[in-house]
mmCIF file of C-alpha atoms in Angstrom:
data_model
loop_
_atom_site.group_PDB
_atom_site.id
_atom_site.type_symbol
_atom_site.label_atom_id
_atom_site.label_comp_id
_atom_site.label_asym_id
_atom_site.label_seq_id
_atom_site.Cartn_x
_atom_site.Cartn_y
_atom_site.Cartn_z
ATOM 1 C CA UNK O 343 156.357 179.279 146.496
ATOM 2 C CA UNK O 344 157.985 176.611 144.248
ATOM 3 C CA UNK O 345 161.451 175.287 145.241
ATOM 4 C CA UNK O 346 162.147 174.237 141.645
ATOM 5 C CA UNK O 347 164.100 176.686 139.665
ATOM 6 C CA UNK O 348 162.376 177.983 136.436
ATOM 7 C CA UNK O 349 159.222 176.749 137.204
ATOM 8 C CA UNK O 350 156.299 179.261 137.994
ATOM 9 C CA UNK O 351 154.633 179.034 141.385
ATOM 10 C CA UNK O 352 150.790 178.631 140.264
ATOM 11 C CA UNK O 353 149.229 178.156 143.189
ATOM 12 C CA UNK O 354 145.939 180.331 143.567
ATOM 13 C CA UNK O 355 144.672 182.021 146.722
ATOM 14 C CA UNK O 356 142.007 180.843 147.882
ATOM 15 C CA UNK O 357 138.818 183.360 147.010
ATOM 16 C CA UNK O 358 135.992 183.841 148.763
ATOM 17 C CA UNK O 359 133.259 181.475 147.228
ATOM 18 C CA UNK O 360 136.411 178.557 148.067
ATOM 19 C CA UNK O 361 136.186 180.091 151.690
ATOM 20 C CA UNK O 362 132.249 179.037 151.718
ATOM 21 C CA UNK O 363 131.419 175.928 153.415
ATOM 22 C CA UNK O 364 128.813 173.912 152.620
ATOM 23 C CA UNK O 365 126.896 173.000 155.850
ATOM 24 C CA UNK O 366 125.619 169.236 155.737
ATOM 25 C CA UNK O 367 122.168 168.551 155.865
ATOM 26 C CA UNK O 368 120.105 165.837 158.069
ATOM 27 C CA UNK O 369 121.261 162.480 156.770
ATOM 28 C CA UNK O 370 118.853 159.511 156.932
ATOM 29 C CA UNK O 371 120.655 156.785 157.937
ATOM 30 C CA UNK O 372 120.847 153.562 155.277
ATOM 31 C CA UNK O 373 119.693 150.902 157.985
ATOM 32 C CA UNK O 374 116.184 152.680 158.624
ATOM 33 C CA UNK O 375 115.429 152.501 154.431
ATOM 34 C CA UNK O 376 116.491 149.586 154.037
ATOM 35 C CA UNK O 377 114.238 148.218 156.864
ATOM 36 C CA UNK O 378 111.233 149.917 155.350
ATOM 37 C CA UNK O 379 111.896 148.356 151.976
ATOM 38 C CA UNK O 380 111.536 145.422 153.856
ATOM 39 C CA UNK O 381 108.802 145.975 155.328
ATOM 40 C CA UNK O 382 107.475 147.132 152.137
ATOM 41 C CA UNK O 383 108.559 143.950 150.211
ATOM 42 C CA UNK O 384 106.783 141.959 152.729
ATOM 43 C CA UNK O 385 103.759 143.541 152.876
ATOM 44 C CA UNK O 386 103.266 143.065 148.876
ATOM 45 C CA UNK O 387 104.381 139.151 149.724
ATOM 46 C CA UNK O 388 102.354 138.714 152.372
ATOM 47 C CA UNK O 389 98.907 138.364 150.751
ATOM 48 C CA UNK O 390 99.982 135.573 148.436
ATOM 49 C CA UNK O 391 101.857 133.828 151.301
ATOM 50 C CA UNK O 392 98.616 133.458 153.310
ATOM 51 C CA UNK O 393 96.357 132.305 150.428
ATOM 52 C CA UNK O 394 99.785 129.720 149.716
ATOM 53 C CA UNK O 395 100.093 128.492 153.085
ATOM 54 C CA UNK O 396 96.427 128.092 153.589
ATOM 55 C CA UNK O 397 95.364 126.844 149.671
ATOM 56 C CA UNK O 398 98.422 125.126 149.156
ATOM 57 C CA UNK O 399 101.330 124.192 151.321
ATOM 58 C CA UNK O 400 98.226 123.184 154.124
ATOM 59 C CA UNK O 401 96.598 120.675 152.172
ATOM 60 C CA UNK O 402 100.003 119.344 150.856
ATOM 61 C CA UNK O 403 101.278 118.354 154.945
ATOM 62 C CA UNK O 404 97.601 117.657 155.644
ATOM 63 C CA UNK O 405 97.064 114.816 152.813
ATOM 64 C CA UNK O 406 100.670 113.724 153.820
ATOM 65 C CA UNK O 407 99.609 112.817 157.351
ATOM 66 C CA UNK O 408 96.451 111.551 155.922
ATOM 67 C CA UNK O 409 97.742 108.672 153.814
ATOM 68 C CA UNK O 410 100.158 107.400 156.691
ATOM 69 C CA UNK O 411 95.741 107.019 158.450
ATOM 70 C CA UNK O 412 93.440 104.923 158.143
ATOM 71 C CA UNK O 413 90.907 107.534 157.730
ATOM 72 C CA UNK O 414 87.217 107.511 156.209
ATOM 73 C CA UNK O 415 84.648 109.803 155.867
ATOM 74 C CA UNK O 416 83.000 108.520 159.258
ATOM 75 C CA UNK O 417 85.983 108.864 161.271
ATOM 76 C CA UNK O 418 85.558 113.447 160.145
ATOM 77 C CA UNK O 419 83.129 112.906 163.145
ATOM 78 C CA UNK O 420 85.650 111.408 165.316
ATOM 79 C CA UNK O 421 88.892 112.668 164.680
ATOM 80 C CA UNK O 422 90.275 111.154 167.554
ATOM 81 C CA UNK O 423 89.635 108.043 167.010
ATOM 82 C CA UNK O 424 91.941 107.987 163.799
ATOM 83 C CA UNK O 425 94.772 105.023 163.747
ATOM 84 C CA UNK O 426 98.208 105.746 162.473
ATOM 85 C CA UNK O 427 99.078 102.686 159.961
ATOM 86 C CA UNK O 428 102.471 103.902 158.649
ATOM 87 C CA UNK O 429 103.424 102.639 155.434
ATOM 88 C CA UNK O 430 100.415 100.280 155.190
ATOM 89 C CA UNK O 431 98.506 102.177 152.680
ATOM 90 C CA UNK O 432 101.417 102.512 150.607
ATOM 91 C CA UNK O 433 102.519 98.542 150.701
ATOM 92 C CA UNK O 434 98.426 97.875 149.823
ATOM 93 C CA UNK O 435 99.182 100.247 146.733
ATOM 94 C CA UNK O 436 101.055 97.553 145.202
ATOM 95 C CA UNK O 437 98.380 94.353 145.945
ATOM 96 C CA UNK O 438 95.368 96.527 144.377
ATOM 97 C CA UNK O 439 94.233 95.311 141.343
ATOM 98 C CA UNK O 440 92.854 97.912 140.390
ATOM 99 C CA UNK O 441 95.519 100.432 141.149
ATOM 100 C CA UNK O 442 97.978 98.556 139.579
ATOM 101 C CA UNK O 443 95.580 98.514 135.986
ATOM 102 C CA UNK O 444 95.214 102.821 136.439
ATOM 103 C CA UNK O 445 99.230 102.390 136.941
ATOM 104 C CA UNK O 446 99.614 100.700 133.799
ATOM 105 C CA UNK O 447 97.116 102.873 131.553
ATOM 106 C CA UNK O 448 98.570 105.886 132.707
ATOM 107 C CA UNK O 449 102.135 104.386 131.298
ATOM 108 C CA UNK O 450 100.527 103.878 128.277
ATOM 109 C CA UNK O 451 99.156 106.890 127.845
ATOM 110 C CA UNK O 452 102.128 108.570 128.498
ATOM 111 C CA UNK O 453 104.679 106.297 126.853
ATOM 112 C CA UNK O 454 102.965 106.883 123.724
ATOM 113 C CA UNK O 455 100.880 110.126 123.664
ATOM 114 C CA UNK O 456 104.033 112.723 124.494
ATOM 115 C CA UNK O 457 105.858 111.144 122.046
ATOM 116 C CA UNK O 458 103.121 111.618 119.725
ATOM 117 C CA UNK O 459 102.000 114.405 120.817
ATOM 118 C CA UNK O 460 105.692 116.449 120.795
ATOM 119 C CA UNK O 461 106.054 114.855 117.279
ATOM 120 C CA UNK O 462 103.037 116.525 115.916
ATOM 121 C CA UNK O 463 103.612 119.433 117.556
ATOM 122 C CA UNK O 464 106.941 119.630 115.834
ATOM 123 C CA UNK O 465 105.822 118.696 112.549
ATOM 124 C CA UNK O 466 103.043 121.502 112.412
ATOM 125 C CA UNK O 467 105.838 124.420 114.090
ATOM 126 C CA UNK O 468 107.949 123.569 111.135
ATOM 127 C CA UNK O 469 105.011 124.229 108.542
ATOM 128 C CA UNK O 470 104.370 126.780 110.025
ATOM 129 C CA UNK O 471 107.813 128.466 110.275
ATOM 130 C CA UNK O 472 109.322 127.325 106.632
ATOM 131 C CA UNK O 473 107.041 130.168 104.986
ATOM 132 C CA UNK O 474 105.209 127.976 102.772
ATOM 133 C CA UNK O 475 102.086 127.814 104.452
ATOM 134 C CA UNK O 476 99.353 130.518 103.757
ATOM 135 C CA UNK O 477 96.897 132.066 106.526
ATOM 136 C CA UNK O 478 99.569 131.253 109.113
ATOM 137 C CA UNK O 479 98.269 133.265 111.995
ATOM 138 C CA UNK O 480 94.560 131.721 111.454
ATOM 139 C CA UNK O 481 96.400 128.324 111.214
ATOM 140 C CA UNK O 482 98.452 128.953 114.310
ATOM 141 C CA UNK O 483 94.988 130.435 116.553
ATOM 142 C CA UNK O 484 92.988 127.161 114.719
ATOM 143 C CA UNK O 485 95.965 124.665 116.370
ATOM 144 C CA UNK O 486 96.341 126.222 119.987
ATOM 145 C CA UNK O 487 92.189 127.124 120.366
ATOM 146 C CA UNK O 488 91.246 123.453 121.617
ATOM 147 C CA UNK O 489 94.091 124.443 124.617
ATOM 148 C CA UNK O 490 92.164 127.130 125.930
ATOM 149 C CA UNK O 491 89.088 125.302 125.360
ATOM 150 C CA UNK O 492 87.051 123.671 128.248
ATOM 151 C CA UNK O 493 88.538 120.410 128.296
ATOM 152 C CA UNK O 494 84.675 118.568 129.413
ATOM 153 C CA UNK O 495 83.372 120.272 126.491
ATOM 154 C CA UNK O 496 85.459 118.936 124.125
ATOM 155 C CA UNK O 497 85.021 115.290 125.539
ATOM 156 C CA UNK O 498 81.548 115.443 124.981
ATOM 157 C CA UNK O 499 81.791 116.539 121.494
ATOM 158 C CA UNK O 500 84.449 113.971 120.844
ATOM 159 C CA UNK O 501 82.070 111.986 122.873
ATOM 160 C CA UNK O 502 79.454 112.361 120.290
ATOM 161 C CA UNK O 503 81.387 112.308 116.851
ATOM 162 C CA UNK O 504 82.683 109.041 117.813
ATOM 163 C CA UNK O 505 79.348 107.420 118.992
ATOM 164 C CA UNK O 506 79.202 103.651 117.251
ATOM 165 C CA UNK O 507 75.785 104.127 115.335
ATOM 166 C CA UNK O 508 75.525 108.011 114.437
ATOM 167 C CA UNK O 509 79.043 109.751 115.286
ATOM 168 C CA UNK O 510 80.397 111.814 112.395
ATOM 169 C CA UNK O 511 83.172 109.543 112.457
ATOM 170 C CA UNK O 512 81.799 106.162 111.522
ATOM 171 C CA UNK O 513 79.683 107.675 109.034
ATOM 172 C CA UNK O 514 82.458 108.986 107.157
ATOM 173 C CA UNK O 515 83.974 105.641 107.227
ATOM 174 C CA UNK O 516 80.616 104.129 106.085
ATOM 175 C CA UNK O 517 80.600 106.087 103.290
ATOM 176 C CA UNK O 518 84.149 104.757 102.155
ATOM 177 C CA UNK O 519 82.175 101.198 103.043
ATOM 178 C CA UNK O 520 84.189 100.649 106.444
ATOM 179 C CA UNK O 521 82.462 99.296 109.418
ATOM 180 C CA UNK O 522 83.601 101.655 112.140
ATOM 181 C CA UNK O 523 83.838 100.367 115.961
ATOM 182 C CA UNK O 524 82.645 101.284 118.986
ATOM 183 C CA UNK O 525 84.815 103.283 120.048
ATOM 184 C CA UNK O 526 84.569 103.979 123.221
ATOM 185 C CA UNK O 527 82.768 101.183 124.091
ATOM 186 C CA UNK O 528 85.473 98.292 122.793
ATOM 187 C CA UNK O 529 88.327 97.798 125.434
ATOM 188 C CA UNK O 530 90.637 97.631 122.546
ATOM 189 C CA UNK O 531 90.007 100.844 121.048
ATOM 190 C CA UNK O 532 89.004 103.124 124.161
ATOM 191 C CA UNK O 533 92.174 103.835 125.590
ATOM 192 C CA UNK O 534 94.030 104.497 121.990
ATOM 193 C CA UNK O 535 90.755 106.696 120.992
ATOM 194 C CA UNK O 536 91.626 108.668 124.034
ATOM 195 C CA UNK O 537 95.307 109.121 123.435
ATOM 196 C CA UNK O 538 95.028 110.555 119.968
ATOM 197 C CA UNK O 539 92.030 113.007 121.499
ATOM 198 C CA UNK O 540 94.634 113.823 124.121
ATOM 199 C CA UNK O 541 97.480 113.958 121.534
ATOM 200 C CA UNK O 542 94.913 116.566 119.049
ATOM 201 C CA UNK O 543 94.357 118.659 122.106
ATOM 202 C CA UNK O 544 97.157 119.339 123.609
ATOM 203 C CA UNK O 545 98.897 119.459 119.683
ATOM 204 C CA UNK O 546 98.951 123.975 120.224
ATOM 205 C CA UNK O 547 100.877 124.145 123.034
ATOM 206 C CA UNK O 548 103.339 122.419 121.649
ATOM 207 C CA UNK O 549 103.144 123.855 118.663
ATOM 208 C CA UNK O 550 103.609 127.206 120.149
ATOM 209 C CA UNK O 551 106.509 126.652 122.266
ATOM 210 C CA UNK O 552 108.425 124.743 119.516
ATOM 211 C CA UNK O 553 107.591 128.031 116.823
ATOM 212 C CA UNK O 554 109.234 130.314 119.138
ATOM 213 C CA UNK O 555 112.002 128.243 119.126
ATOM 214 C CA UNK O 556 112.517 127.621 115.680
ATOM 215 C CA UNK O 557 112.436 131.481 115.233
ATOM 216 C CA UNK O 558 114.970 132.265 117.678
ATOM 217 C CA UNK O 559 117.359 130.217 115.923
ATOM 218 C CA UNK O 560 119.825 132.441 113.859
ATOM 219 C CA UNK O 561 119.166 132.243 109.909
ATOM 220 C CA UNK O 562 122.751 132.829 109.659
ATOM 221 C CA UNK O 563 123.585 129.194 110.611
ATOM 222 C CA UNK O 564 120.848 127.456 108.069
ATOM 223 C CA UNK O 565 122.326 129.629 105.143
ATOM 224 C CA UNK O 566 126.534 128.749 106.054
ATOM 225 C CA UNK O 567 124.993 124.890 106.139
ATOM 226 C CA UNK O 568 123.156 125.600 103.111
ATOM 227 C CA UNK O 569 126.387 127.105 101.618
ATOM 228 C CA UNK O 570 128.173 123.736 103.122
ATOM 229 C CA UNK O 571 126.338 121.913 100.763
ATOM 230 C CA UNK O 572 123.954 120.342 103.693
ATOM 231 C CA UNK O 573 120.330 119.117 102.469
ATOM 232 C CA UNK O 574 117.345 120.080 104.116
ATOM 233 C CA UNK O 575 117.085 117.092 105.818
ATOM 234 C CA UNK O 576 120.781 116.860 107.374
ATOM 235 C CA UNK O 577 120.385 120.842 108.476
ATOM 236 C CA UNK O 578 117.521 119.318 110.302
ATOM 237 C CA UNK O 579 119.027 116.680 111.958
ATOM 238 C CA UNK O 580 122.363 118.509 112.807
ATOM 239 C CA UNK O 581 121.342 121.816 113.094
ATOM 240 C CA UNK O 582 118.047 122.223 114.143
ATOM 241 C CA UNK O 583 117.159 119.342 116.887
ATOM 242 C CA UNK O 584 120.387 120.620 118.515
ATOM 243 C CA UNK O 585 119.385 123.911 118.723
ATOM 244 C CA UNK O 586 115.606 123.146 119.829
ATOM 245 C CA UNK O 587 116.812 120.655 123.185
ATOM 246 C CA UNK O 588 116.161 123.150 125.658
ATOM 247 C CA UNK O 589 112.847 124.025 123.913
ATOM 248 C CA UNK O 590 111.849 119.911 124.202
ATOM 249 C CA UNK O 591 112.958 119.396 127.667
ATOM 250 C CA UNK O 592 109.869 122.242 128.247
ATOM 251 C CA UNK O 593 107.847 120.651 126.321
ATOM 252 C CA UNK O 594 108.436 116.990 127.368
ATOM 253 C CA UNK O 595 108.606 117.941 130.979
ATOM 254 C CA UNK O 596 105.253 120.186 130.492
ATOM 255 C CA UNK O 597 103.248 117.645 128.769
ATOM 256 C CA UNK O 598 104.743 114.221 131.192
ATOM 257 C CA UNK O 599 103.741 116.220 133.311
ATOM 258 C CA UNK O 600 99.535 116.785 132.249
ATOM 259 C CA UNK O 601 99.501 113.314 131.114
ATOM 260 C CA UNK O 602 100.209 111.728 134.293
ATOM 261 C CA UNK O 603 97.295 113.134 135.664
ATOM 262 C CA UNK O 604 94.796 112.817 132.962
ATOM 263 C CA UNK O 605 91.548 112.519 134.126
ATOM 264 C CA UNK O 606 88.758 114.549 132.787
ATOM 265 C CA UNK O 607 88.713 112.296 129.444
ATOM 266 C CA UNK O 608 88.188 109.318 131.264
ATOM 267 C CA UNK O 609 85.760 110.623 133.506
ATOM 268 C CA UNK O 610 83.766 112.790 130.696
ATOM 269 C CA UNK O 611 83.647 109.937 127.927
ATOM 270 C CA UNK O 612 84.485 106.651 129.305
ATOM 271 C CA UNK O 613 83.881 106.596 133.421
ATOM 272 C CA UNK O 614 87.411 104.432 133.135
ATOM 273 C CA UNK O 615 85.560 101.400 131.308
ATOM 274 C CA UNK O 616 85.070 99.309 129.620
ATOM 275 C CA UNK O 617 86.241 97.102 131.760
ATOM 276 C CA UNK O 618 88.633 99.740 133.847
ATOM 277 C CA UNK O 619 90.380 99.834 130.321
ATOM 278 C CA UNK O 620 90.541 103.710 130.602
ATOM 279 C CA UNK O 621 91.239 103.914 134.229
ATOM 280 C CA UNK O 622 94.070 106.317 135.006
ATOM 281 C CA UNK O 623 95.563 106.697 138.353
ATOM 282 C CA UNK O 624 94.001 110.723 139.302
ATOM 283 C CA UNK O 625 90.477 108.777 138.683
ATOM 284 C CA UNK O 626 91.264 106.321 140.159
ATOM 285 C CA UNK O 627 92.104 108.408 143.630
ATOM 286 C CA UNK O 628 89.266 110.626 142.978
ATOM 287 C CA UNK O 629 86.916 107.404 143.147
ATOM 288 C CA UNK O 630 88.819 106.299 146.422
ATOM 289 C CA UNK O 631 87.751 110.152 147.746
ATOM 290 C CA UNK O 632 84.585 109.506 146.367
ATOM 291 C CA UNK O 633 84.297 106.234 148.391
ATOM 292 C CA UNK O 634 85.558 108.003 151.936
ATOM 293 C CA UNK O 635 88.710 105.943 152.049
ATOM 294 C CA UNK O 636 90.576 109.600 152.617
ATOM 295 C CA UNK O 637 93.631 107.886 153.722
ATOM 296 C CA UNK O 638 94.118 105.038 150.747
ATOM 297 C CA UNK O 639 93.233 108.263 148.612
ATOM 298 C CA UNK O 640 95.921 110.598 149.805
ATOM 299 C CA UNK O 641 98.623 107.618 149.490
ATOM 300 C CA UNK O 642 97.201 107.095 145.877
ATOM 301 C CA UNK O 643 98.100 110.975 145.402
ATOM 302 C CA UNK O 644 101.454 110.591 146.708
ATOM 303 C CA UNK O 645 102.515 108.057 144.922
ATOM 304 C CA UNK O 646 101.205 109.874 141.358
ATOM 305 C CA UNK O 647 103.201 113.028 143.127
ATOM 306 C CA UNK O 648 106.827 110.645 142.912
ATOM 307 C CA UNK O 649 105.905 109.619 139.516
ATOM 308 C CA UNK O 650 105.468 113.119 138.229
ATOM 309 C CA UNK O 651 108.740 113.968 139.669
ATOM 310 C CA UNK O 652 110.542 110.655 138.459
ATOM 311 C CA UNK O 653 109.890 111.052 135.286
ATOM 312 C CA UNK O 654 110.748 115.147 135.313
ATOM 313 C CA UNK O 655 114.126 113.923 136.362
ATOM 314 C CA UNK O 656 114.126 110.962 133.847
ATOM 315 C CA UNK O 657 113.979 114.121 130.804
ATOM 316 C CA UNK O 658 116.331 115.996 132.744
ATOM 317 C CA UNK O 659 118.574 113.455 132.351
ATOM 318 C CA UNK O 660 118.184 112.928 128.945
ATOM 319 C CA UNK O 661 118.173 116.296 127.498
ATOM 320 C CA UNK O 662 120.093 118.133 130.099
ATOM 321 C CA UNK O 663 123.292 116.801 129.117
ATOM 322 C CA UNK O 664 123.079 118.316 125.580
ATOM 323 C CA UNK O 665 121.292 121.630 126.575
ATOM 324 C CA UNK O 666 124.326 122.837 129.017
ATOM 325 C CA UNK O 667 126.533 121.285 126.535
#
């Protein structure tokens, strides 16, 4: 009963279904499942670990003691008799002629074909996107099929188009009345001839990233701009490079990265001539394999692994900044 006056006791007696207890069942405990999720997770993990310890991370610490070796094909017989040279390999890096020309046709080819090739890419994602443009989606699978196209047979079709007496090439000049050159053949024009290739190829996968960015970009803000009174070509500039930096630091980092290594070009259409005028720095270490020198090769490979990740961090740096901002 209630000690306050006026006020109703309400309390209810308890019946018989409240007089019913429930009797609790066998409880697993929370350690044991969470151990066989574990167990679980690993056992789905461990197949790729195995093939990535033994395909990957293996060869990565074995080349690494390699190129601190003097090591050649004759010494596989003798493994013992392997010398440890230190840093040697790397300090000879920097006295090889040779080396140092791959170093500096790689630079070119990367100084100027992501540049070029970004800017194309760009260019075509924007004709593509403003609407204009008819047969779009045979346009866009026309752009990006030379990506997914076997890279050594497209150098020997390039190969032939731009042969100096009967490539497609120099007879369309001739008809015009132009002399063409040998293109592959002149050290002035093979390493340029291979940059625009290079540039044409990889033109789709730009192209493809830099579309789905331009479409993920609110229409709203183009129309208020419009509204503002901004032209097409300020809306660009202010609205739509903005916008697309984390889309270019992908493709700048994606493409640095492929160009560093180029090497089936070379290897397909030139063999590095003339005159090691097409000599990058991957064919370059895959001759040095090719010779036995399996030490000098696997410094070669390290230093072409700091580049790739110098220059990642160079982008980084530049398009970070206004991608967080």
């Amino acid at each position: 009963m209630t000690d306050v006056p006026g006020v109703r006791d309400r309390t209810v007696a308890p019946g018989p279904a409240a007089a019913v207890a429930v009797a609790p069942g066998p409880r697993r405990p929370a350690r044991a499942g969470r151990t066989n999720r574990t167990l679980a997770g690993w056992g789905f993990a461990l197949p790729f670990a195995v093939l990535f310890l033994v395909f990957t991370a293996g060869p990565v610490v074995a080349s690494l003691v390699m190129s601190v070796t003097d090591l050649r094909s004759a010494d596989l017989l003798d493994p013992f008799g392997v010398n440890v040279v230190g840093l040697d390999n790397y300090v000879r890096l920097f006295g090889d002629e040779k080396f140092l020309t791959a170093a500096g046709n790689t630079a070119v080819f990367v100084v100027v074909g992501v540049p070029l090739t970004m800017a194309l890419s760009l260019l075509v994602a924007l004709g593509l996107n403003s609407g204009l443009v008819r047969f779009r989606t045979l346009l866009r699978v026309g752009y990006y099929l030379p990506v997914v196209t076997s890279i050594v047979a497209i150098s020997v079709v390039w190969r032939f188009v731009l042969q100096p007496d009967t490539g497609l090439l120099n007879e369309i000049l001739g008809f015009f009345g132009i002399a063409g050159p040998n293109w592959l053949g002149n050290e002035t024009f093979a390493l340029p001839t291979l940059i625009v290739m290079g540039a044409w190829r990889n033109l789709g996968f730009g192209m493809v990233i830099f579309l789905a960015g331009l479409q993920a970009i609110p229409k709203d803000l183009y129309e208020a701009a419009t509204v503002d009174g901004a032209r097409r070509f300020a809306r660009f500039r202010y609205l739509t490079l903005p916008l697309l930096r984390p889309t270019m630091l992908f493709v700048a980092v994606i493409t640095t990265i492929g160009y560093v290594q180029f090497f089936e070009e070379p290897f397909v259409m030139t063999q590095g001539g003339p005159l090691d005028s097409t000599l990058s720095m991957a064919y370059a270490t895959y001759n040095q394999f090719g010779f036995g020198n399996y030490g000098y090769a696997s410094a070669m490979g390290y230093v072409l692994f700091v580049i790739v990740v110098l220059l990642s961090i160079v982008w980084f740096k530049l398009l970070r900044n206004n991608v967080d901002d």
